[in-house]
CSV table of N, CA and C in Angstrom, one decimal:
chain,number,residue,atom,x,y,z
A,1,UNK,N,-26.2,12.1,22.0
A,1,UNK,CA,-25.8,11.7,20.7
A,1,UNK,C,-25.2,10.3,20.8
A,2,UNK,N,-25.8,9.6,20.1
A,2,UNK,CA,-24.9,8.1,19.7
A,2,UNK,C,-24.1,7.8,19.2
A,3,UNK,N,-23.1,7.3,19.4
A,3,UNK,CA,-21.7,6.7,18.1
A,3,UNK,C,-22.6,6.4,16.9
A,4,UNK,N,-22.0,6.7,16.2
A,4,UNK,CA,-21.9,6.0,14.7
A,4,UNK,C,-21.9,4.4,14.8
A,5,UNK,N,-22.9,4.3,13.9
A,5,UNK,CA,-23.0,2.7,13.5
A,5,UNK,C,-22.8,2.5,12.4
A,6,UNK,N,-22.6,1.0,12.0
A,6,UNK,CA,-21.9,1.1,10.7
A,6,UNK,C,-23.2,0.8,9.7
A,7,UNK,N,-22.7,1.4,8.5
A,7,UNK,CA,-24.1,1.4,7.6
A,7,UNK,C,-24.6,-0.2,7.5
A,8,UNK,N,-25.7,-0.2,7.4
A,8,UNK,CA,-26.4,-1.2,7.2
A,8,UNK,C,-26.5,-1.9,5.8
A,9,UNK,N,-25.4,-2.2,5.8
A,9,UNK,CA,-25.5,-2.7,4.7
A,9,UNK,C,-25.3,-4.5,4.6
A,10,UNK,N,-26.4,-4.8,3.8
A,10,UNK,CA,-26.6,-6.8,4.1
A,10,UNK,C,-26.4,-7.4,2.6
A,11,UNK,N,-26.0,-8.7,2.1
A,11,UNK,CA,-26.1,-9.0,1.1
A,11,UNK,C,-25.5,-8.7,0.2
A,12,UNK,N,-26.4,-8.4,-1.2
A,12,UNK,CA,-25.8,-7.9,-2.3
A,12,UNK,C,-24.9,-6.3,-1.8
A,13,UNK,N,-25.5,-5.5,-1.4
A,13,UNK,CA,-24.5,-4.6,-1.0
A,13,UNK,C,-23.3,-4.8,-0.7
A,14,UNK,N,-23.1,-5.4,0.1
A,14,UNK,CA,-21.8,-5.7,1.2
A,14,UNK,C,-20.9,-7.0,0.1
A,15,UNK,N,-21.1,-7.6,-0.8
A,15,UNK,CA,-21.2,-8.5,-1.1
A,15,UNK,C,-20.5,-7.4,-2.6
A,16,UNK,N,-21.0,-6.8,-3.1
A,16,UNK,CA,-20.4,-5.8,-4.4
A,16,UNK,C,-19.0,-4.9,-3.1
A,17,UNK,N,-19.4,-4.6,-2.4
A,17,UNK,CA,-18.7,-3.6,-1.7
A,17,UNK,C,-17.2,-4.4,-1.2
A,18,UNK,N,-17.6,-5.6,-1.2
A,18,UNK,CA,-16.4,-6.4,-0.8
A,18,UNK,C,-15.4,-6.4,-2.0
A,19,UNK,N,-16.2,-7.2,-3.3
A,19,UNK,CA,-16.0,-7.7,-4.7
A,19,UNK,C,-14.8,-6.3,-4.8
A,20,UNK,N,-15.4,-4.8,-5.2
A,20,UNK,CA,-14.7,-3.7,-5.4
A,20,UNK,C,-13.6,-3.7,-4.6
A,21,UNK,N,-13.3,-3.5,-3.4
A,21,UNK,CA,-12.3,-3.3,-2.4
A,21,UNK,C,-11.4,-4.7,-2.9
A,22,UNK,N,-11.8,-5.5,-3.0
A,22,UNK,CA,-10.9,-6.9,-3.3
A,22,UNK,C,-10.0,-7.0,-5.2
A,23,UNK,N,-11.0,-6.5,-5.8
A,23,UNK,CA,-10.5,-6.2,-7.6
A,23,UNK,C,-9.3,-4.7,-7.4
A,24,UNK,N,-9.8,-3.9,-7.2
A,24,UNK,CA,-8.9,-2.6,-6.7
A,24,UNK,C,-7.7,-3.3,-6.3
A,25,UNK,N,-7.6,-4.0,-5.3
A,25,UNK,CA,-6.6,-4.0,-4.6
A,25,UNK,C,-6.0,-5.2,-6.0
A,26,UNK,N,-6.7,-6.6,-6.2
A,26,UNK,CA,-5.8,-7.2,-6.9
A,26,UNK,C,-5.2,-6.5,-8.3
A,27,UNK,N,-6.1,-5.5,-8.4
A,27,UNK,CA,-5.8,-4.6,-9.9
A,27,UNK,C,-4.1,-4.3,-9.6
A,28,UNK,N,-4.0,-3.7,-8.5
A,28,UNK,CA,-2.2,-3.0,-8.1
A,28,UNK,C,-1.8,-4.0,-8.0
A,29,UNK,N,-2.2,-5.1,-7.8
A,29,UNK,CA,-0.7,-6.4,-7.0
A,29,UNK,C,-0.1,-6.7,-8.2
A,30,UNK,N,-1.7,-7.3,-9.4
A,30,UNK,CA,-1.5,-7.8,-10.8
A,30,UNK,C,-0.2,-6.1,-11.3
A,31,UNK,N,0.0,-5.1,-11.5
A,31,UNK,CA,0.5,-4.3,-12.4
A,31,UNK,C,1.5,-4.2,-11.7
A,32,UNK,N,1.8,-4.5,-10.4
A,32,UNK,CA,3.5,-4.7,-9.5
A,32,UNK,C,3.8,-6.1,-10.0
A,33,UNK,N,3.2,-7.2,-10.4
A,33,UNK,CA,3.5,-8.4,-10.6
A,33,UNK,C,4.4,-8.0,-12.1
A,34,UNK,N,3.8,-7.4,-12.9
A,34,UNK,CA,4.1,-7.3,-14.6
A,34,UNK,C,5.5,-6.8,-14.3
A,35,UNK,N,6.2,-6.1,-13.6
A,35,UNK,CA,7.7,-5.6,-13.4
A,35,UNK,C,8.7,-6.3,-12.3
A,36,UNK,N,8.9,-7.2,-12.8
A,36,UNK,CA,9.9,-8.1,-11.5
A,36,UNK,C,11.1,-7.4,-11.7
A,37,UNK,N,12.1,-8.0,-10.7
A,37,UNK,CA,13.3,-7.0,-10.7
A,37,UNK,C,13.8,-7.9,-11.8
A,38,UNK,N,15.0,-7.4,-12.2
A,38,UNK,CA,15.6,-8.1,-13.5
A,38,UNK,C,17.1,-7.9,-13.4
A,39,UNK,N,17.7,-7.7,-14.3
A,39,UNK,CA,19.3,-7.6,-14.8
A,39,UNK,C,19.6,-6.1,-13.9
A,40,UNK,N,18.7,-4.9,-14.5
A,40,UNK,CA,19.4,-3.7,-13.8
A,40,UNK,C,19.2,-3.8,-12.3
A,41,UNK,N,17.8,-4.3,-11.6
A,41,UNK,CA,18.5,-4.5,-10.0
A,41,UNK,C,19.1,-5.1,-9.8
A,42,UNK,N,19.7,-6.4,-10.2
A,42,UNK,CA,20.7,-7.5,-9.5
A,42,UNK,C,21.9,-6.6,-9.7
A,43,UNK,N,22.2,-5.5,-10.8
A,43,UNK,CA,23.6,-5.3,-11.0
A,43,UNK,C,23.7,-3.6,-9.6
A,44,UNK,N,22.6,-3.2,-9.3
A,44,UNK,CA,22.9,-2.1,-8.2
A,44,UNK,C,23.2,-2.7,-7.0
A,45,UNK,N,24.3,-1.5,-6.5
A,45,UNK,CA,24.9,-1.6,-5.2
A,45,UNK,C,23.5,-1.4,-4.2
A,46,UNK,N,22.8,-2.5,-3.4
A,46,UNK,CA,22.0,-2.3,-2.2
A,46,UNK,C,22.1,-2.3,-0.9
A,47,UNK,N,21.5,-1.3,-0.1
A,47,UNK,CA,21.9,-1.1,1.3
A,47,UNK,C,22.1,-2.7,1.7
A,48,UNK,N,22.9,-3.0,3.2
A,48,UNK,CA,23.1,-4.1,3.7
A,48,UNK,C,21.9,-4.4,4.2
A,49,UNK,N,20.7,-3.9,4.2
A,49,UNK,CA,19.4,-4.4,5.0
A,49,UNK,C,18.3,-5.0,4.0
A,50,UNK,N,19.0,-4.4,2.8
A,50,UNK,CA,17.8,-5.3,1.7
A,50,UNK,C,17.6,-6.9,2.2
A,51,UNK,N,16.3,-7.2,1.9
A,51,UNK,CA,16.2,-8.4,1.7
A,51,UNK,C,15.8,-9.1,1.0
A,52,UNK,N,15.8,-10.7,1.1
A,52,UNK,CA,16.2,-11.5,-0.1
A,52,UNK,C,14.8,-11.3,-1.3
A,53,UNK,N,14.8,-10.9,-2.5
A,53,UNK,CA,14.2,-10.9,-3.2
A,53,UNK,C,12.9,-11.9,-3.0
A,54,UNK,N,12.9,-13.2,-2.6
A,54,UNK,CA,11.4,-14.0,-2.4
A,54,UNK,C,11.2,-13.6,-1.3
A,55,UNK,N,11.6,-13.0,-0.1
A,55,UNK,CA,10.6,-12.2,1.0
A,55,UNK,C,9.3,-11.4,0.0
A,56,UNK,N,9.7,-10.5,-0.9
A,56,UNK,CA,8.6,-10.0,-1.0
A,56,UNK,C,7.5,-10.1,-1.2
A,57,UNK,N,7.5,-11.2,-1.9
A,57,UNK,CA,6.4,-11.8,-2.5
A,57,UNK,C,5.0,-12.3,-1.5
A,58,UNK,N,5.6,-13.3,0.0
A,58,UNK,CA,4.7,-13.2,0.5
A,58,UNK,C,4.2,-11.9,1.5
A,59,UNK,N,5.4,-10.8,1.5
A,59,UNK,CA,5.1,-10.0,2.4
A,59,UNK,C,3.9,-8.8,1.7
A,60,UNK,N,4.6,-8.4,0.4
A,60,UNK,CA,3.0,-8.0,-0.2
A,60,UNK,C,1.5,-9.0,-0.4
A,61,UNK,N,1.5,-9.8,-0.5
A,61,UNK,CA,0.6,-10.9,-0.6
A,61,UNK,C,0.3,-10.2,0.6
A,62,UNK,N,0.4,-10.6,1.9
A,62,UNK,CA,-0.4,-10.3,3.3
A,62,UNK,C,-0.7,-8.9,3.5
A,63,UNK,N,-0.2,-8.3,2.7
A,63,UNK,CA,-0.2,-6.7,3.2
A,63,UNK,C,-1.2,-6.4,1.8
A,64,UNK,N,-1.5,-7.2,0.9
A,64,UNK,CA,-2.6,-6.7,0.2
A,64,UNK,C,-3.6,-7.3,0.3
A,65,UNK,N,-3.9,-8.3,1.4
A,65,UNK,CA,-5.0,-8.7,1.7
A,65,UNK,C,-5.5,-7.5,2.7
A,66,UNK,N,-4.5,-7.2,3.7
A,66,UNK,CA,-4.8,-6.4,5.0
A,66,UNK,C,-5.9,-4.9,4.0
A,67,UNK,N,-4.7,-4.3,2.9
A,67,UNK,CA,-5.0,-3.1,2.3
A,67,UNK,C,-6.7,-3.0,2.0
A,68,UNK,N,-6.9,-4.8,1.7
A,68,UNK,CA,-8.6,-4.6,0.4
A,68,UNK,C,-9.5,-4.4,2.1
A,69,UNK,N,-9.1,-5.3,3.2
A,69,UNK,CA,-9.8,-5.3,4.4
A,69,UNK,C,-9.6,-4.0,4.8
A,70,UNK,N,-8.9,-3.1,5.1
A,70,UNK,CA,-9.1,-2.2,5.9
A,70,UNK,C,-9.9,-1.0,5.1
A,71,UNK,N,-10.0,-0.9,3.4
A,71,UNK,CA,-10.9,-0.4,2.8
A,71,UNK,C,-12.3,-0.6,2.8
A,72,UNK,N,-12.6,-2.4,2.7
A,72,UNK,CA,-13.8,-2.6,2.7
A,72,UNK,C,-14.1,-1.9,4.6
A,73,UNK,N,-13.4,-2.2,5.7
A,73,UNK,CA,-13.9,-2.3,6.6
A,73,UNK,C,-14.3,-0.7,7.0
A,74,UNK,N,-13.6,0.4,6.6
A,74,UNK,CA,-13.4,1.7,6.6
A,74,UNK,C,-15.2,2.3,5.5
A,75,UNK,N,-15.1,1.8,4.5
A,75,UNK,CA,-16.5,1.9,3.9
A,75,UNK,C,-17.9,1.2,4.9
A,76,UNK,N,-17.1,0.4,5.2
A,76,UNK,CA,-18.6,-0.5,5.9
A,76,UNK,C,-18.8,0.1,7.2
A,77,UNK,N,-17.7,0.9,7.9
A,77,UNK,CA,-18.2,1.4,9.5
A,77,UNK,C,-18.2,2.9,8.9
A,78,UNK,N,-18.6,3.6,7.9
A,78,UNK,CA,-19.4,4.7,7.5
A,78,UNK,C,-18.1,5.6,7.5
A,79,UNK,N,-17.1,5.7,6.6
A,79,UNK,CA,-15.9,6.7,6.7
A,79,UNK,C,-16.4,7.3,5.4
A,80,UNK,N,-15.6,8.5,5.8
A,80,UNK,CA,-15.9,9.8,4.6
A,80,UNK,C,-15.6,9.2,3.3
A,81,UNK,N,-16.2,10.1,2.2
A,81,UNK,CA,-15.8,9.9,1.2
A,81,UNK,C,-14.4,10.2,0.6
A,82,UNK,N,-13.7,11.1,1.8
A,82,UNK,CA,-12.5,12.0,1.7
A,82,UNK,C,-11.3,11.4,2.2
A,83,UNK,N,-11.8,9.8,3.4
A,83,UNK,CA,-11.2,8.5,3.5
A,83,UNK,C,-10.8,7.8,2.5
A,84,UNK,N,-12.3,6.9,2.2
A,84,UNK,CA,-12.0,6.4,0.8
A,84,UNK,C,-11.3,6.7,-0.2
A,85,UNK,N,-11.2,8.4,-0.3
A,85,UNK,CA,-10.8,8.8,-1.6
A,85,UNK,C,-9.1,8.4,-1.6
A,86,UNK,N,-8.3,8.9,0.2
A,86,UNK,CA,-6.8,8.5,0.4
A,86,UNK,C,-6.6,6.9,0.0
A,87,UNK,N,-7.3,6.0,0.4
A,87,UNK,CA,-7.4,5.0,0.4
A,87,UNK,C,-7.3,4.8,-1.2
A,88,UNK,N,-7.9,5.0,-2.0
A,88,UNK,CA,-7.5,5.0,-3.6
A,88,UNK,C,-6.7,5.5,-4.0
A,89,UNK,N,-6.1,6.9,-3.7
A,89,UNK,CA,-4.9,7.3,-3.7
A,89,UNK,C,-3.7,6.7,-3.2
A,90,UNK,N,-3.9,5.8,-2.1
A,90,UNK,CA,-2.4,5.3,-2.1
A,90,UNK,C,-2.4,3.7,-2.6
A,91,UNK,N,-3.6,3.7,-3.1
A,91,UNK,CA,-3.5,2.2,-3.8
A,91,UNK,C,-3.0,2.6,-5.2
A,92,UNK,N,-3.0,4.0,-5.8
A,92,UNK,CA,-2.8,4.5,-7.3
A,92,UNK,C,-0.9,4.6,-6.5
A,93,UNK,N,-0.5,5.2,-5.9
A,93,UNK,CA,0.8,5.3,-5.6
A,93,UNK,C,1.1,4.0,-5.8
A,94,UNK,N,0.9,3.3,-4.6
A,94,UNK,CA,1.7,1.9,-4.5
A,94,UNK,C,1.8,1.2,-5.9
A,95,UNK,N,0.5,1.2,-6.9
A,95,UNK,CA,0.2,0.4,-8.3
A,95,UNK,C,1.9,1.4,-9.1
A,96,UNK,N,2.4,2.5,-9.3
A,96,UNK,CA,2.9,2.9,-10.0
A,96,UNK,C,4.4,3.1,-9.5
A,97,UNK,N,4.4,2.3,-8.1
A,97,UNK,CA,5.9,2.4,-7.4
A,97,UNK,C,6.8,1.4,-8.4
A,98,UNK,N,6.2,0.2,-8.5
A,98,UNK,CA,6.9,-0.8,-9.3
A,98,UNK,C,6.7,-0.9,-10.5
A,99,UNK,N,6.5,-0.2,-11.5
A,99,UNK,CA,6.8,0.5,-13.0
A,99,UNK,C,7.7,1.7,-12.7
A,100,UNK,N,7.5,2.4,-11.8
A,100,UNK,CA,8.5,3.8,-11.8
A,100,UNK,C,9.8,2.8,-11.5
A,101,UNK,N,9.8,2.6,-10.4
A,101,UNK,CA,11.3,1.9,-10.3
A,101,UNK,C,11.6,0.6,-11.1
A,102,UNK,N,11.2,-0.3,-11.2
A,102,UNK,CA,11.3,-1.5,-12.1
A,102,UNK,C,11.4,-1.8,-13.3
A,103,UNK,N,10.4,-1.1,-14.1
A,103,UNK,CA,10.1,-0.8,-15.1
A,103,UNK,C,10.9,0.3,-15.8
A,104,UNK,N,10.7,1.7,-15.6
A,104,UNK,CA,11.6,3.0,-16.1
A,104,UNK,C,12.6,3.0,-15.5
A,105,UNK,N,13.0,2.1,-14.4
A,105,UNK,CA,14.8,1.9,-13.9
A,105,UNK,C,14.8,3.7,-13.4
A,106,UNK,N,13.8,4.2,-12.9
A,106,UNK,CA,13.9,5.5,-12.1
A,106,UNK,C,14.1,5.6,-10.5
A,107,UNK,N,14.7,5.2,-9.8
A,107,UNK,CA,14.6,5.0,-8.4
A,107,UNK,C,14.3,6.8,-7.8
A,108,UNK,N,14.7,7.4,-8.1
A,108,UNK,CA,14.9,8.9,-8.0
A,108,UNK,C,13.5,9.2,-8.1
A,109,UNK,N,12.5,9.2,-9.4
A,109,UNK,CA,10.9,9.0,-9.4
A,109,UNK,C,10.2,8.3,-8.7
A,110,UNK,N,10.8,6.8,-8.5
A,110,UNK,CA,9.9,6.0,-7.4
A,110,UNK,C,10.0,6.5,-5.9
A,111,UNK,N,11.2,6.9,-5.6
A,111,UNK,CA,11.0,7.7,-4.2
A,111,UNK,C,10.4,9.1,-3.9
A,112,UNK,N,9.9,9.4,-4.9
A,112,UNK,CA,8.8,10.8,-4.8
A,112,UNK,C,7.3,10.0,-5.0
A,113,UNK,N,7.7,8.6,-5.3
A,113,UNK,CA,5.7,8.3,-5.3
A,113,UNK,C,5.6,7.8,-3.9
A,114,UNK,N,7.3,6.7,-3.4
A,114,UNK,CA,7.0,6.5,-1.7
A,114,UNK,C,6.7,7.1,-1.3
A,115,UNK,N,7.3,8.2,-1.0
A,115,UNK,CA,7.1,9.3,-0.2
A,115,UNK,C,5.7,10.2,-0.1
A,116,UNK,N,4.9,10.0,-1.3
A,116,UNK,CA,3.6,10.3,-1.3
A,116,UNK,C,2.7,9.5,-0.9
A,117,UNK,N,3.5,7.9,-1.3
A,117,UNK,CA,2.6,6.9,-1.0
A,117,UNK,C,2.7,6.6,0.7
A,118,UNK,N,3.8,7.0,1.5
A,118,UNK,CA,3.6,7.2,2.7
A,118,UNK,C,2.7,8.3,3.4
A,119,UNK,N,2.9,9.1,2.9
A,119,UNK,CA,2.1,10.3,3.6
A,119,UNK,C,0.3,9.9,3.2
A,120,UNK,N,0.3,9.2,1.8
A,120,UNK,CA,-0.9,8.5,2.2
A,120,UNK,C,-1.8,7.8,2.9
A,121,UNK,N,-1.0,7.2,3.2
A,121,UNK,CA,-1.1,6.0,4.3
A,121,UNK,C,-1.1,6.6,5.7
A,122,UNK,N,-0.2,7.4,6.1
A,122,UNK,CA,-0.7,8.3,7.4
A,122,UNK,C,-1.6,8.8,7.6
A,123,UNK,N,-2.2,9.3,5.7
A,123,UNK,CA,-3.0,9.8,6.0
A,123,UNK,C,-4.8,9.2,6.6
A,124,UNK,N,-4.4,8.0,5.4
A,124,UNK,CA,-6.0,7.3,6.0
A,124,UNK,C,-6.1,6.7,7.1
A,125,UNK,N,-4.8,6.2,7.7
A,125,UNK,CA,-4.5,5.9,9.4
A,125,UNK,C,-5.1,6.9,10.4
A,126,UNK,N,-4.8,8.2,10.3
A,126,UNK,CA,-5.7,9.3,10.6
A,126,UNK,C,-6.6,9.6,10.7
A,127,UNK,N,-7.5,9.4,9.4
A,127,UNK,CA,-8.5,9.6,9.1
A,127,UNK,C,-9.5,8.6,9.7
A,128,UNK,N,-9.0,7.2,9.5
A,128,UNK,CA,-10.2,6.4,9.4
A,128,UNK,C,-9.8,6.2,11.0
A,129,UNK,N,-9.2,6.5,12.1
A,129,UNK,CA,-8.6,5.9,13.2
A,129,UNK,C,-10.1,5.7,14.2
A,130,UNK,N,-10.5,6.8,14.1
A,130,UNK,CA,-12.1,6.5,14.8
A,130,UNK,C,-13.6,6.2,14.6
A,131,UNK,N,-13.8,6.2,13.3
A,131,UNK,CA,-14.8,5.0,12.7
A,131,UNK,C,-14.6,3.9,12.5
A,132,UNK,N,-13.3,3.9,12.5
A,132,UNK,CA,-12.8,2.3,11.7
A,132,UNK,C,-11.3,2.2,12.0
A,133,UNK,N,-11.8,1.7,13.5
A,133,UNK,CA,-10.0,1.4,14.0
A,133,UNK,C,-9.4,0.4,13.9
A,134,UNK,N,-10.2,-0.6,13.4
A,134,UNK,CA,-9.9,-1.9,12.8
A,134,UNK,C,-9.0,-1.0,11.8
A,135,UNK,N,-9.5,-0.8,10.2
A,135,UNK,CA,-8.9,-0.3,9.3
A,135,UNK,C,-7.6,0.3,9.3
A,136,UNK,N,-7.4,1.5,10.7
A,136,UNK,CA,-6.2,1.5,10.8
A,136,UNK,C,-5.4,1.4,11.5
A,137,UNK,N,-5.4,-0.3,12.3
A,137,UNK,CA,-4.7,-1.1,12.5
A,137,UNK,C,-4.5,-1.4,11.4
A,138,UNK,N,-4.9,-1.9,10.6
A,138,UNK,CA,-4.4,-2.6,9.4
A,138,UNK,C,-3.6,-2.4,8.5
A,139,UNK,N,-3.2,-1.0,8.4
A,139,UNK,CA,-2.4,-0.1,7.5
A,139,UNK,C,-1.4,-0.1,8.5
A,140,UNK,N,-0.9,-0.4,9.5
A,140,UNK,CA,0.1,-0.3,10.5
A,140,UNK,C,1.1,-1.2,9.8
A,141,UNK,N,1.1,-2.1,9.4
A,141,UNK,CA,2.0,-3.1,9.0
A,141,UNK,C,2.2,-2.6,7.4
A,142,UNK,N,1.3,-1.8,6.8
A,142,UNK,CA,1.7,-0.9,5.7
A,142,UNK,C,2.9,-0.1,5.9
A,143,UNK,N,2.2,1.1,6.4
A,143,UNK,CA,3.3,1.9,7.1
A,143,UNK,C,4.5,1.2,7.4
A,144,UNK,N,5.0,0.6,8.3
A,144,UNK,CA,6.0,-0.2,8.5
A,144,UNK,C,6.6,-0.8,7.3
A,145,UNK,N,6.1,-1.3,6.7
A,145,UNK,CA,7.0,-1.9,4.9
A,145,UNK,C,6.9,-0.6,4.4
A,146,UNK,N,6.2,0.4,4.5
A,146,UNK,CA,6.5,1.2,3.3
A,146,UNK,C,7.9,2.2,3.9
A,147,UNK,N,7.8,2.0,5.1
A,147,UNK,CA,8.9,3.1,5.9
A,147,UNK,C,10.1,2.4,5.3
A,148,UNK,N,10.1,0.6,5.5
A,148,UNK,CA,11.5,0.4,5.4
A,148,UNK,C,11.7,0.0,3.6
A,149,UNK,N,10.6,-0.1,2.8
A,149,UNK,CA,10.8,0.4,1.5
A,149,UNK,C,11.6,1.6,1.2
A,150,UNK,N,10.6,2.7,1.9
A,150,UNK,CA,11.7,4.0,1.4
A,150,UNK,C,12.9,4.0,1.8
A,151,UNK,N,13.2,3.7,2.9
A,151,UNK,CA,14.9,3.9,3.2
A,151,UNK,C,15.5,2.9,1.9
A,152,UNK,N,15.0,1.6,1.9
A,152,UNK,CA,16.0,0.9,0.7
A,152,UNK,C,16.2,1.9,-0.8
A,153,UNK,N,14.9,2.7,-0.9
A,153,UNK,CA,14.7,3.1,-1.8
A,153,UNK,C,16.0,4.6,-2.1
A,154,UNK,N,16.0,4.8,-0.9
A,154,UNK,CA,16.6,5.8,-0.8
A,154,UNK,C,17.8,5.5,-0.5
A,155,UNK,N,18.6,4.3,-0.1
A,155,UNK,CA,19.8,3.6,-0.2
A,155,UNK,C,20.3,3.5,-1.1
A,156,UNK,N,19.7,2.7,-2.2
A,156,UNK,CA,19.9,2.6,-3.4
A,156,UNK,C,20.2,4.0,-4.3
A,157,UNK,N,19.4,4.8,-4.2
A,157,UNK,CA,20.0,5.9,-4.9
A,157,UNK,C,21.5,6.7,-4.1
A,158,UNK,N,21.3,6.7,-2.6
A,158,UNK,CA,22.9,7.0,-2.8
A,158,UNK,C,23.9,6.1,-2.6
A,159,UNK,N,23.6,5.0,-2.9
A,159,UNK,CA,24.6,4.0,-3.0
A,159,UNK,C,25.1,3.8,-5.1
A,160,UNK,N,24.0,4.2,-5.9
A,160,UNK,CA,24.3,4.5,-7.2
A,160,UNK,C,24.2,5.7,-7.4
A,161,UNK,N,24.9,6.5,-7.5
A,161,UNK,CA,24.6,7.8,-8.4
A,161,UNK,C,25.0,7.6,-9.3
């Protein structure tokens, strides 16, 4: 039996397949962009390891280019549909982290989406690790911001009750 090759896909295919994986992803950056922090986070007590508010901006920027790449590249070297599907799922998490906390001033709600939105992310790390081990290298540097998201996330709540 032969490894798996990646689908053959040339052109317009690959070419829409990109376009999708690249809109998706800017769809979530654009609806985290609409909730910047404001008056109620400057006034919470934050763990000593927060960091400075303009870190974020380029560190999601690079980490949502990695996210649209490791989807397109996970569809293009033939991963399940059950891949893909985590893969939309923690892009639906991550889109709703910064309205839950930002927006609804819920930190308590937003650390039940991290925490989903982590376990997502392990999960298509897993999944795609052998069709598409490019793809989950590329979620590694997710994982990692999203780990030390949650602890802030979870700082913050027991630093305000």
């Amino acid at each position: 039996m032969t490894p798996a090759m990646p689908r053959p896909f040339n052109g317009p295919a690959m070419a829409i397949g990109a376009t999708v994986f690249i809109a998706l992803t800017l769809g979530a950056a654009f609806l985290g962009s609409q909730f910047p922090p404001g008056d109620w986070y400057e006034a919470l007590n934050k763990p000593s390891w927060t960091p400075p508010n303009w870190l974020f901006g380029p560190v999601w920027g690079l980490l949502y280019i990695m996210i649209a790449a490791a989807g397109f590249i996970a569809w293009r070297r033939g991963a399940s549909w059950g891949t893909i599907t985590i893969w939309v799922i923690a892009l639906l998490l991550n889109a709703m982290w910064t309205p839950m906390f930002f927006g609804a001033e819920q930190p308590v709600g937003a650390l039940v989406i991290i925490g989903l939105l982590w376990l997502a992310i392990v999960a298509f790390i897993a999944l795609s690790r052998r069709r598409a081990s490019l793809a989950a290298w590329l979620f590694v540097p997710y994982l990692l911001w999203v780990s030390y998201a949650l602890s802030l996330n979870a700082g913050i709540i027991a630093l305000n009750p």
